[in-house]
Coordinates of C-alpha atoms in Angstrom, one line a residue:
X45 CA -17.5 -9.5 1.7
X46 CA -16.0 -12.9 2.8
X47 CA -17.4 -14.7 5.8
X48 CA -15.3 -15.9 8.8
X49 CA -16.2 -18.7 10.2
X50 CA -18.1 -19.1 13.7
X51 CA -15.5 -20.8 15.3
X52 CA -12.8 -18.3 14.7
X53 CA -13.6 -15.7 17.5
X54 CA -10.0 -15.4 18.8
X55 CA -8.1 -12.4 19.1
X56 CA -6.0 -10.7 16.3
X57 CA -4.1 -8.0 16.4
X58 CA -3.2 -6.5 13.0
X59 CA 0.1 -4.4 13.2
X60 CA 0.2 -2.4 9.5
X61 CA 3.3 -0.8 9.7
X62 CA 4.1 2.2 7.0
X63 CA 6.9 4.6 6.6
X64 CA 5.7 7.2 9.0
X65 CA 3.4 5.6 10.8
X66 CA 1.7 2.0 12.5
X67 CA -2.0 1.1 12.5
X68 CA -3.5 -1.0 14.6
X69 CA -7.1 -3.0 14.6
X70 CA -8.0 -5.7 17.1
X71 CA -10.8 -8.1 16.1
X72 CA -12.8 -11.0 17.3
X73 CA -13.6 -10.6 14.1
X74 CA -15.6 -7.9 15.0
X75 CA -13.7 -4.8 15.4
X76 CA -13.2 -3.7 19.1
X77 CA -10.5 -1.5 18.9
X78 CA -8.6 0.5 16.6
X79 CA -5.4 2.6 16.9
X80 CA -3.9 5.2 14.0
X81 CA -0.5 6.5 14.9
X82 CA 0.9 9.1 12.4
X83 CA 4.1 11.1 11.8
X84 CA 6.5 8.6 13.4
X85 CA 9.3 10.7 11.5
X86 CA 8.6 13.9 13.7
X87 CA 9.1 14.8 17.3
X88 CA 5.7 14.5 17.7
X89 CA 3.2 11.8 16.5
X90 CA -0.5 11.9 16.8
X91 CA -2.4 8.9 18.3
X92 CA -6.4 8.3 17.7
X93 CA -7.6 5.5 19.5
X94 CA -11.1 4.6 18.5
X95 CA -13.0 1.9 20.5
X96 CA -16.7 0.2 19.6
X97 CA -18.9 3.1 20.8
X98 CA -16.8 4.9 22.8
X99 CA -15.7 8.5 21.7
X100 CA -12.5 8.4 19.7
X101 CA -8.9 9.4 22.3
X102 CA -6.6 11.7 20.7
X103 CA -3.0 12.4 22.0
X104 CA 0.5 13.3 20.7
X105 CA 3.5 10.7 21.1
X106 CA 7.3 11.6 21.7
X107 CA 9.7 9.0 21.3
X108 CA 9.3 7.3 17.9
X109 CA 8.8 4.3 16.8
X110 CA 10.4 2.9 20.1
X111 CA 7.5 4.5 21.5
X112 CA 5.1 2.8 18.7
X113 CA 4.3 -0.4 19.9
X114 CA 4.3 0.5 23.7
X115 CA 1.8 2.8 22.9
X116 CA -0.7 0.5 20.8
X117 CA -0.4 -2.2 24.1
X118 CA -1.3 -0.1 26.6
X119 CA -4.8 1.2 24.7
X120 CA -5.4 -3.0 24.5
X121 CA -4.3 -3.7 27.9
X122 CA -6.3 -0.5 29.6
X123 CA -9.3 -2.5 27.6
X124 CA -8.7 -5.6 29.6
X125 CA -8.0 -7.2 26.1
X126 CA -5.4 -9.8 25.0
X127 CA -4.7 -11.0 21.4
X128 CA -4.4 -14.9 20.5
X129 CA -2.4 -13.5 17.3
X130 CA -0.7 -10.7 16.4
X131 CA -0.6 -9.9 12.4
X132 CA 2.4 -8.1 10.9
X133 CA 2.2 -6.1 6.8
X134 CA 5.5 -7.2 5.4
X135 CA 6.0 -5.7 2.0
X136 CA 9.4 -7.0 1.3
X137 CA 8.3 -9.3 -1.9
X138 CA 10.1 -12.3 -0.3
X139 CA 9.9 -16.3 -1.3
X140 CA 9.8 -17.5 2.1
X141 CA 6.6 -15.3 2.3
X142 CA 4.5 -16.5 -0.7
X143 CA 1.2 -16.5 1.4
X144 CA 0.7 -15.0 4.7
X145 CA 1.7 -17.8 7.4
X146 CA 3.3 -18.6 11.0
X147 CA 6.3 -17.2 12.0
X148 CA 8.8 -18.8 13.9
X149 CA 12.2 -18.2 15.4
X150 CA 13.7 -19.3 12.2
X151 CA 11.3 -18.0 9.4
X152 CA 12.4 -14.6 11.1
X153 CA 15.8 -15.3 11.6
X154 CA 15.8 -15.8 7.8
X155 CA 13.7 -12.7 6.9
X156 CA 16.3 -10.7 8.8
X157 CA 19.0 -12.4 6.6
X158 CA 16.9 -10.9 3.4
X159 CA 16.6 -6.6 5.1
X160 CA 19.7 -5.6 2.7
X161 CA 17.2 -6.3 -0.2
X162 CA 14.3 -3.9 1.4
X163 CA 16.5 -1.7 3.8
X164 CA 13.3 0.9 3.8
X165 CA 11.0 -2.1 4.9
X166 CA 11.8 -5.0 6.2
X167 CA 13.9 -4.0 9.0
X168 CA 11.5 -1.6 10.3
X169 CA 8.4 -4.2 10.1
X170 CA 10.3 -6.9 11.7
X171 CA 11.5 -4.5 14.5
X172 CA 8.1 -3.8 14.9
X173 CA 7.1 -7.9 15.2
X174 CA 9.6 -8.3 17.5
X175 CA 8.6 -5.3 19.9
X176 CA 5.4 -6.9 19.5
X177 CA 6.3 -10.7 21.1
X178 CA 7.9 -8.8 23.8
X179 CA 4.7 -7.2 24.6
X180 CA 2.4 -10.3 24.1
X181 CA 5.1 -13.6 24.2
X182 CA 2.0 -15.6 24.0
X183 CA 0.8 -14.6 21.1
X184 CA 1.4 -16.5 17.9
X185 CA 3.4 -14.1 15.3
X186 CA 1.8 -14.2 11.6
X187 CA 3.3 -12.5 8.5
X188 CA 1.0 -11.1 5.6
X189 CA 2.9 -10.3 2.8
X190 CA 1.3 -6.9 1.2
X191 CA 2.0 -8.4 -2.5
X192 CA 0.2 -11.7 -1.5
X193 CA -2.9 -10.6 -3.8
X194 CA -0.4 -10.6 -6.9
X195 CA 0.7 -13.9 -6.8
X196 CA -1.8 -15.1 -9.0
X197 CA -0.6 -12.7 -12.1
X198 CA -0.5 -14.3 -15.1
X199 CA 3.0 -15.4 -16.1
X200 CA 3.5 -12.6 -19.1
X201 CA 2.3 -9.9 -16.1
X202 CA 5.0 -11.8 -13.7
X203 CA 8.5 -12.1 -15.9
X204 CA 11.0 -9.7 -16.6
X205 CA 12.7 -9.4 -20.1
X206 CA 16.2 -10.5 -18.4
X207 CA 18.2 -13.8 -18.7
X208 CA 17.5 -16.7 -17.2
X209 CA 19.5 -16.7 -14.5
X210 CA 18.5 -13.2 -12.9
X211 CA 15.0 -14.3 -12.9
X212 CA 16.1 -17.8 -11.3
X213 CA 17.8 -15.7 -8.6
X214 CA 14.0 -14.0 -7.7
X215 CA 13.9 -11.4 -10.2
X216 CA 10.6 -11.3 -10.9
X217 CA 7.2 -8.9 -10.4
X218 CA 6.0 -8.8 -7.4
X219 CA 3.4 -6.2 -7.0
X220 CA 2.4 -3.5 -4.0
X221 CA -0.4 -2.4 -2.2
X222 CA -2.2 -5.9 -2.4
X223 CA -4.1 -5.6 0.8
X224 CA -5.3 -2.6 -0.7
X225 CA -7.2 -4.1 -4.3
X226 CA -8.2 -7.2 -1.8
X227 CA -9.7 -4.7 0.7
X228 CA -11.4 -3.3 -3.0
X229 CA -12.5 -6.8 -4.3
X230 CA -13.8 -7.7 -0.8
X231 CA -16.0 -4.7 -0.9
X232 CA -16.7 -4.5 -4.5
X233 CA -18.0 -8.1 -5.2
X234 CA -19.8 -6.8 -8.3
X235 CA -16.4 -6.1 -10.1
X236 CA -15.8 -7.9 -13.3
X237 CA -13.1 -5.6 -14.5
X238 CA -11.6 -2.8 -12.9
X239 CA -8.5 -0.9 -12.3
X240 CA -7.3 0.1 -8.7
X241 CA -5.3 3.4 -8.7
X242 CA -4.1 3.5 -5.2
X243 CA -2.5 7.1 -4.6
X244 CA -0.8 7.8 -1.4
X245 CA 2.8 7.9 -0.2
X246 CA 3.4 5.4 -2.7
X247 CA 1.0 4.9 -6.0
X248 CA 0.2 1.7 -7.9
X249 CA -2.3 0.7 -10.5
X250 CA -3.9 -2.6 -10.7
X251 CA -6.1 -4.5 -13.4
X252 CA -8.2 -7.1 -11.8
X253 CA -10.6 -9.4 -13.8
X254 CA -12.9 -11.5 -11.9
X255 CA -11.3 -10.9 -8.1
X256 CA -7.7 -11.8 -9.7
X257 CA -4.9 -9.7 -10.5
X258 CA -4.1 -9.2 -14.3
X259 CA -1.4 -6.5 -14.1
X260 CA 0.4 -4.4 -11.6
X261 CA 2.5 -1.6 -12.0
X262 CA 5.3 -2.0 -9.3
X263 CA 8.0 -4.7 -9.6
X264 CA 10.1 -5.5 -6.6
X265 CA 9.1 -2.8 -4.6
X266 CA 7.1 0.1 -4.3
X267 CA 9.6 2.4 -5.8
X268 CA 9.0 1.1 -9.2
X269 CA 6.1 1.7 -11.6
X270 CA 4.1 5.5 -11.5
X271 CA 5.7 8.5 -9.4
X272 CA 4.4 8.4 -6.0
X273 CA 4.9 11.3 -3.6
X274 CA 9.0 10.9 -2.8
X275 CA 9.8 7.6 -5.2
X276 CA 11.0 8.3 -8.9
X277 CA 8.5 5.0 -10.3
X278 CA 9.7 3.3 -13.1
X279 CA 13.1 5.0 -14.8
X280 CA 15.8 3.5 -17.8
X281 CA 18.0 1.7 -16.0
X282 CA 21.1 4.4 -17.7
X283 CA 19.4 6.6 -15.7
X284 CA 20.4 4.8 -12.4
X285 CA 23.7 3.6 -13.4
X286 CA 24.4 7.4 -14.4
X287 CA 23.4 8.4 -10.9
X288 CA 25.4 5.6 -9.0
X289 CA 28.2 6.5 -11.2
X290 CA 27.7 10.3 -10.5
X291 CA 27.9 9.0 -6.4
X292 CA 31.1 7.8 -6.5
X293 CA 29.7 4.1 -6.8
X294 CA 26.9 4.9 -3.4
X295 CA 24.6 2.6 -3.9
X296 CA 22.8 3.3 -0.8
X297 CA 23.1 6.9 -1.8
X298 CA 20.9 6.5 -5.0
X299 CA 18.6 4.4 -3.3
X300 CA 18.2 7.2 -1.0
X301 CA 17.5 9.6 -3.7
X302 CA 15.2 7.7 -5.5
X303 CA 12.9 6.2 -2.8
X304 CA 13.1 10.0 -0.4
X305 CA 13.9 12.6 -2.5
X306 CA 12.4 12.3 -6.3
X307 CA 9.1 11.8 -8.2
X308 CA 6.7 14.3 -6.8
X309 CA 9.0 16.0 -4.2
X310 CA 12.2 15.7 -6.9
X311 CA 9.9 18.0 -9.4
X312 CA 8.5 20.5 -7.1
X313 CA 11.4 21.4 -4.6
X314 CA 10.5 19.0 -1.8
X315 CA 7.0 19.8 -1.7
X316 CA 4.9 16.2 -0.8
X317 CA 1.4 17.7 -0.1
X318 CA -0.7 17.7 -2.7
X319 CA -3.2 20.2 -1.6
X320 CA -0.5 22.8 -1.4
X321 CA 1.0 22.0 -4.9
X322 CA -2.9 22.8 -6.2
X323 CA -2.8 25.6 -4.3
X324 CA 0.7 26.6 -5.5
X325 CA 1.2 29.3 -7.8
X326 CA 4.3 28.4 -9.2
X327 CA 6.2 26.8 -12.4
X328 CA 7.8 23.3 -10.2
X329 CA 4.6 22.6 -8.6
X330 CA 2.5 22.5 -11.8
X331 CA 4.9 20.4 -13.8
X332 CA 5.0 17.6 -10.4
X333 CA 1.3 17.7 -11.0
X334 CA 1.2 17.5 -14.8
X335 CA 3.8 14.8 -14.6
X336 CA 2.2 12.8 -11.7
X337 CA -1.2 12.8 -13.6
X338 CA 0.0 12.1 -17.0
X339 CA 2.0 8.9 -15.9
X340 CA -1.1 7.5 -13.4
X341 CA -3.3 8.4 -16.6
X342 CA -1.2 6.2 -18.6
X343 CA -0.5 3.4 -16.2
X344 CA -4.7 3.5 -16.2
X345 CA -4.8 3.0 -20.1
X346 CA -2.3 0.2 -19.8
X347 CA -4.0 -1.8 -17.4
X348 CA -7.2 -1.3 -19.5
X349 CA -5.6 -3.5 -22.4
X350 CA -5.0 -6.6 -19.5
X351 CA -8.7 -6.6 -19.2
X352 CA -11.2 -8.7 -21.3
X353 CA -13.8 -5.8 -20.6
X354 CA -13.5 -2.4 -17.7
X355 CA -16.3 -1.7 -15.8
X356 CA -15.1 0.4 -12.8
X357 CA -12.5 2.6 -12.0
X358 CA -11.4 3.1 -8.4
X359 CA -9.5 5.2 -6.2
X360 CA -7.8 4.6 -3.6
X361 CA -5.2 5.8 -1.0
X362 CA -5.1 9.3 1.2
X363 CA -4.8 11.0 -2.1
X364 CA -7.4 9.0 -4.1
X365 CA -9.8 9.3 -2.2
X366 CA -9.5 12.4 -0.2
X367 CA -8.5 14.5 -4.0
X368 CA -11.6 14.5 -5.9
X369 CA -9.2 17.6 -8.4
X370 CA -6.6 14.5 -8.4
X371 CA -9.1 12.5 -9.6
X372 CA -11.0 14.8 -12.2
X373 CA -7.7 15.8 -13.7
X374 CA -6.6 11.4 -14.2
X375 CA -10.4 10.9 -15.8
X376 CA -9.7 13.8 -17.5
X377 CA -7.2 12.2 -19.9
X378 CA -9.2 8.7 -19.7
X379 CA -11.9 10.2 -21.8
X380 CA -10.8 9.1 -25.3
X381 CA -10.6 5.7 -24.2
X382 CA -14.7 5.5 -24.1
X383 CA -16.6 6.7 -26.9
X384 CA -19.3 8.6 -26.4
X385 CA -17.6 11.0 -23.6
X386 CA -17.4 13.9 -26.2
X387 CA -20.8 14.3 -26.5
X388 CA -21.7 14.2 -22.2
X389 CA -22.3 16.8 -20.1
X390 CA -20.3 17.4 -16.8
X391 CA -17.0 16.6 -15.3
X392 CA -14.5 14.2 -16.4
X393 CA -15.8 11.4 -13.9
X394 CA -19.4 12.0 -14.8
X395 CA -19.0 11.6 -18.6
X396 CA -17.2 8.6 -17.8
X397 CA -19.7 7.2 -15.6
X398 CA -22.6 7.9 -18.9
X399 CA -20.5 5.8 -20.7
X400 CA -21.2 2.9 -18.2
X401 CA -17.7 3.0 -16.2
X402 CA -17.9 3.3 -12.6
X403 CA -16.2 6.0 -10.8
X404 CA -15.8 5.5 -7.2
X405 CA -13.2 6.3 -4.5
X406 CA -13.2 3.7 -1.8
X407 CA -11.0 3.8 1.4
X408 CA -9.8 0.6 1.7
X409 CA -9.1 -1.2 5.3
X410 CA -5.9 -3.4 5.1
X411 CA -6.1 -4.4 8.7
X412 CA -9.5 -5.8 8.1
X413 CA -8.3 -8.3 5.1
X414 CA -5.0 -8.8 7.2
X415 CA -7.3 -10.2 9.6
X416 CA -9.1 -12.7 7.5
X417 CA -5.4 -13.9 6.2
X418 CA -4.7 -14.5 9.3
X419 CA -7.3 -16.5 11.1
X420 CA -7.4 -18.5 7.2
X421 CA -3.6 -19.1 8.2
X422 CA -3.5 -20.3 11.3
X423 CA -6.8 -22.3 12.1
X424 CA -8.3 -22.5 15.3

């Protein structure tokens, strides 16, 4: 795990802000507070507010994500506490965000130039910074990107098979869920060469040799690569013309359909949670599980051959780690790619793991590595 330094014993407020819901971790760098708002889509949210040994608070939350940020202030201010910085997740793959850095007036003003290329994003995260310098205007503002970890992919992992002048005009690979493989490096220091499946709301799989990325699934955004729960992943670009051409020319309308309604939910009827498509006795549900597995399973043997060796597979994410069926049916079709499994006893994860391959589901902490970004960024 990486050290902080002594000195560095401000204050910092990580805001991670997904689709449904905001997380919260205050540290000094130890962690002194930490709040977990879910469900921002529903009339109701739940809070859990969890404080160094103190028993965890549990609420509900009306409002929104108006209500959001409000709510994470008043569990620091009724704690006497007041952050030096305040960290903000941006996953919108932007150049002005190569590394995580200060924000100012005009690095923002820029970044909101830049929400019509991440509409699902970037102008909820940077409605959530701003809530946030209204509740602490003394506070320096720091963006993390989330694909920060990726930026040191080897060019052949980074370039798109277009012309030169789309991938002048930032075409490019950009990765997802890079806070998550850090958070997996930084507690995984042993790893020579692994691959990170993360599997939640949205799914990526990483190769990383020797701390550093080698290959990522997603492109520009986390819609791209494997299914996740309500994005299609990776699909022939026909595909998409044929369905903006089927809209009437709705660009915004496919976009909508690809990112809210398709890959898991488009195959079993709207269904997202994966516990009750395992439970589900039906025909849809089965196929959005065959079809989820079979494309993570091959996203895995992919990465494999980025790799000079793989030591350790790991899962991540609500459903990696939370799934271990999930999990036993991916190693399942991972067998043939170690000799010897055919002759071990036990579950698909345990004949891996004879083989020498490391199996392990790890919840990751974002907030945590957002943290050390940000005191690395802003020295003090």
């Amino acid at each position: 795990m990486p050290t902080i330094p002594a000195g560095s014993r401000r204050l910092v407020l990580s805001l991670n802000a997904g689709s449904t819901s905001l997380k919260a971790a205050l540290r000094d760098p130890a962690l002194r507070l930490h709040v977990d708002i879910a469900g921002l889509d529903r009339d109701e949210a739940s809070v859990t507010v969890d404080g160094t040994g103190a028993p965890a608070e549990r609420a509900l939350l009306h409002g929104g994500w108006p209500a959001a940020v409000p709510e994470i202030a008043d569990a620091v201010a009724r704690r006497g506490l007041r952050p030096a910085l305040v960290a903000h997740r941006i996953v919108h793959g932007s150049a002005l965000l190569p590394a995580a850095r200060r924000a100012d007036d005009a690095l923002l003003s820029r970044l909101h130039a830049e929400e019509a290329l991440d509409p699902l994003h970037l102008p909820r995260q940077l409605a959530v910074a701003e809530e946030a310098r209204a509740c602490w205007p003394d506070a320096a503002v720091v963006l993390v990107p989330d694909g920060g970890f990726h930026a040191r992919l080897p060019h052949e992992a980074v370039a798109l098979p277009l012309p030169a002048g789309a991938r002048a005009a930032g075409l490019r690979r950009r990765g997802s869920h890079g806070l998550a493989v850090q958070s997996v490096v930084d507690t995984l220091p042993g790893m020579a060469s692994g691959v990170v499946v993360h599997l939640g709301s949205g799914c990526s799989v990483t190769a990383v040799e020797g701390g550093a990325p080698r290959s990522t699934t997603t492109t520009l955004s986390p819609a791209g690569g494997v299914p996740s729960l309500t994005r299609s992943g990776d699909l022939d670009p026909e595909v998409v013309l044929r369905l903006v051409d089927a809209d009437g020319g709705s660009v915004a309308g496919v976009r909508e359909l690809l990112t809210r309604r398709s890959g898991v939910a488009g195959l079993s009827g709207g269904r997202t949670d994966v516990r009750e498509l395992l439970a589900a006795d039906d025909g849809a549900a089965d196929l959005a599980l065959r079809v989820f597995v079979r494309d993570v399973a091959m996203a895995v043997a992919g990465a494999v051959t980025t790799l000079d060796g793989w030591d350790t597979l790991v899962f991540t994410g609500g459903i990696g780690v939370h799934s271990a069926e999930i999990r036993e049916r991916v190693c399942a079709r991972l067998l043939s790619l170690r000799p010897g499994t055919a002759r071990q006893p036990g579950i698909p994860s345990e004949r891996l793991a004879a083989t020498g391959l490391r199996v392990l589901a790890v919840a990751v902490d974002e907030e945590a590595v957002m943290d050390r970004l940000t005191r690395a960024a802003v020295p003090g």
